[in-house]
Amino acid sequence: MRSGFVLKGASPALLIEAVRAAHAGDALISPSITPRLLRDLPPARPTSVTRPAQPLSARKTEVIRDIARGRTNQEIAAALFITLSTVKSHLATNQNKFGAATASKSPPGPGRAD
């Protein structure tokens, strides 16, 4: 379960939403303090995208696109008519090409909104 922050003067409706969010594993922050939190956030650091020495194959690009769309490895395998092991192999190759330690560190694929 996640936590959130709700001011003690919050409306009953907001309290209900906070409980629902916590129950669903989400977090809720009182809208009245959101501007202060955002103001105090440090500026985002620019990230550099590592480009592979060799371009990705069409199939590896398809796998990255499907990952970016939120599909599971099993869904990708079924959609592309390949085995689960092949999907994992493509992901490992992509991670190595980009020097990423984990899939979450891989650069955004085509069509991915960050």
Coordinates of C-alpha atoms in Angstrom, one line a residue:
M1 CA 0.0 0.0 0.0
R2 CA 1.2 3.5 -0.8
S3 CA 0.8 6.6 1.3
G4 CA -0.4 10.1 0.5
F5 CA -0.8 13.5 2.2
V6 CA -4.2 15.0 2.9
L7 CA -4.7 18.2 5.0
K8 CA -6.8 17.8 8.1
G9 CA -9.3 20.3 6.7
A10 CA -9.9 18.2 3.6
S11 CA -13.4 17.7 2.4
P12 CA -15.2 14.3 3.0
A13 CA -15.1 13.7 -0.7
L14 CA -11.3 14.1 -0.8
L15 CA -10.9 11.9 2.2
I16 CA -12.9 9.2 0.5
E17 CA -10.7 9.6 -2.7
A18 CA -7.6 9.3 -0.5
V19 CA -8.8 6.1 1.1
R20 CA -9.7 4.6 -2.3
A21 CA -6.3 5.6 -3.8
A22 CA -4.5 4.0 -0.8
H23 CA -6.6 0.9 -1.1
A24 CA -5.7 0.7 -4.9
G25 CA -2.0 1.1 -4.1
D26 CA -1.9 4.6 -5.4
A27 CA -1.0 7.8 -3.6
L28 CA -3.0 11.0 -3.3
I29 CA -1.7 14.4 -2.3
S30 CA -4.0 17.1 -1.3
P31 CA -4.5 19.4 -4.3
S32 CA -4.1 22.5 -2.2
I33 CA -0.4 21.7 -1.5
T34 CA 0.5 20.4 -4.9
P35 CA 1.7 23.8 -6.2
R36 CA 4.1 24.2 -3.2
L37 CA 5.5 20.7 -3.8
L38 CA 6.0 21.3 -7.5
R39 CA 7.6 24.7 -6.8
D40 CA 10.1 23.1 -4.4
L41 CA 11.1 20.2 -6.8
P42 CA 14.6 20.5 -8.2
P43 CA 14.7 21.0 -12.0
A44 CA 14.9 17.9 -14.0
R45 CA 18.4 16.9 -15.1
P46 CA 18.7 16.4 -18.9
T47 CA 19.3 12.8 -19.8
S48 CA 21.5 11.6 -22.6
V49 CA 20.2 8.9 -24.8
T50 CA 22.8 6.3 -25.8
R51 CA 22.6 5.3 -29.4
P52 CA 23.8 1.9 -30.4
A53 CA 26.7 1.5 -32.8
Q54 CA 24.5 -0.6 -35.1
P55 CA 20.8 0.3 -35.7
L56 CA 18.2 -2.0 -34.2
S57 CA 16.6 -4.6 -36.5
A58 CA 13.0 -4.2 -37.4
R59 CA 12.0 -7.0 -35.0
K60 CA 14.0 -5.6 -32.1
T61 CA 12.3 -2.2 -32.7
E62 CA 8.9 -3.9 -32.7
V63 CA 9.7 -5.5 -29.3
I64 CA 10.8 -2.1 -27.9
R65 CA 7.6 -0.5 -29.2
D66 CA 5.5 -3.1 -27.5
I67 CA 7.3 -2.8 -24.2
A68 CA 6.8 1.0 -24.4
R69 CA 3.1 0.3 -24.9
G70 CA 3.0 -1.6 -21.7
R71 CA 2.7 -5.1 -23.1
T72 CA 4.0 -8.1 -21.2
N73 CA 6.7 -10.4 -22.7
Q74 CA 4.0 -13.0 -23.2
E75 CA 1.7 -10.6 -25.0
I76 CA 4.6 -9.5 -27.3
A77 CA 5.5 -13.1 -28.1
A78 CA 1.8 -13.9 -29.0
A79 CA 1.4 -10.7 -31.1
L80 CA 4.7 -11.2 -33.0
F81 CA 4.4 -15.0 -33.3
I82 CA 7.7 -15.6 -31.6
T83 CA 8.6 -17.5 -28.5
L84 CA 8.8 -16.0 -25.0
S85 CA 12.5 -16.9 -25.1
T86 CA 13.0 -14.9 -28.3
V87 CA 11.4 -11.9 -26.8
K88 CA 13.7 -12.1 -23.8
S89 CA 16.7 -12.5 -26.1
H90 CA 15.7 -9.4 -28.0
L91 CA 15.3 -7.4 -24.8
A92 CA 18.7 -8.6 -23.5
T93 CA 20.3 -7.6 -26.8
N94 CA 18.7 -4.2 -26.7
Q95 CA 19.8 -3.7 -23.1
N96 CA 23.4 -4.6 -24.1
K97 CA 23.4 -2.3 -27.1
F98 CA 22.3 0.6 -25.0
G99 CA 24.5 -0.3 -22.0
A100 CA 21.5 -0.5 -19.7
A101 CA 21.7 -2.6 -16.6
T102 CA 18.0 -3.3 -16.4
A103 CA 15.0 -2.9 -18.7
S104 CA 13.8 0.1 -16.6
K105 CA 17.1 1.9 -17.5
S106 CA 16.7 1.2 -21.2
P107 CA 16.2 4.4 -23.3
P108 CA 12.7 5.2 -24.5
G109 CA 11.7 3.3 -27.6
P110 CA 9.9 4.7 -30.6
G111 CA 6.4 5.8 -29.7
R112 CA 7.1 6.0 -26.0
A113 CA 6.0 9.0 -24.2
D114 CA 8.2 10.0 -21.3

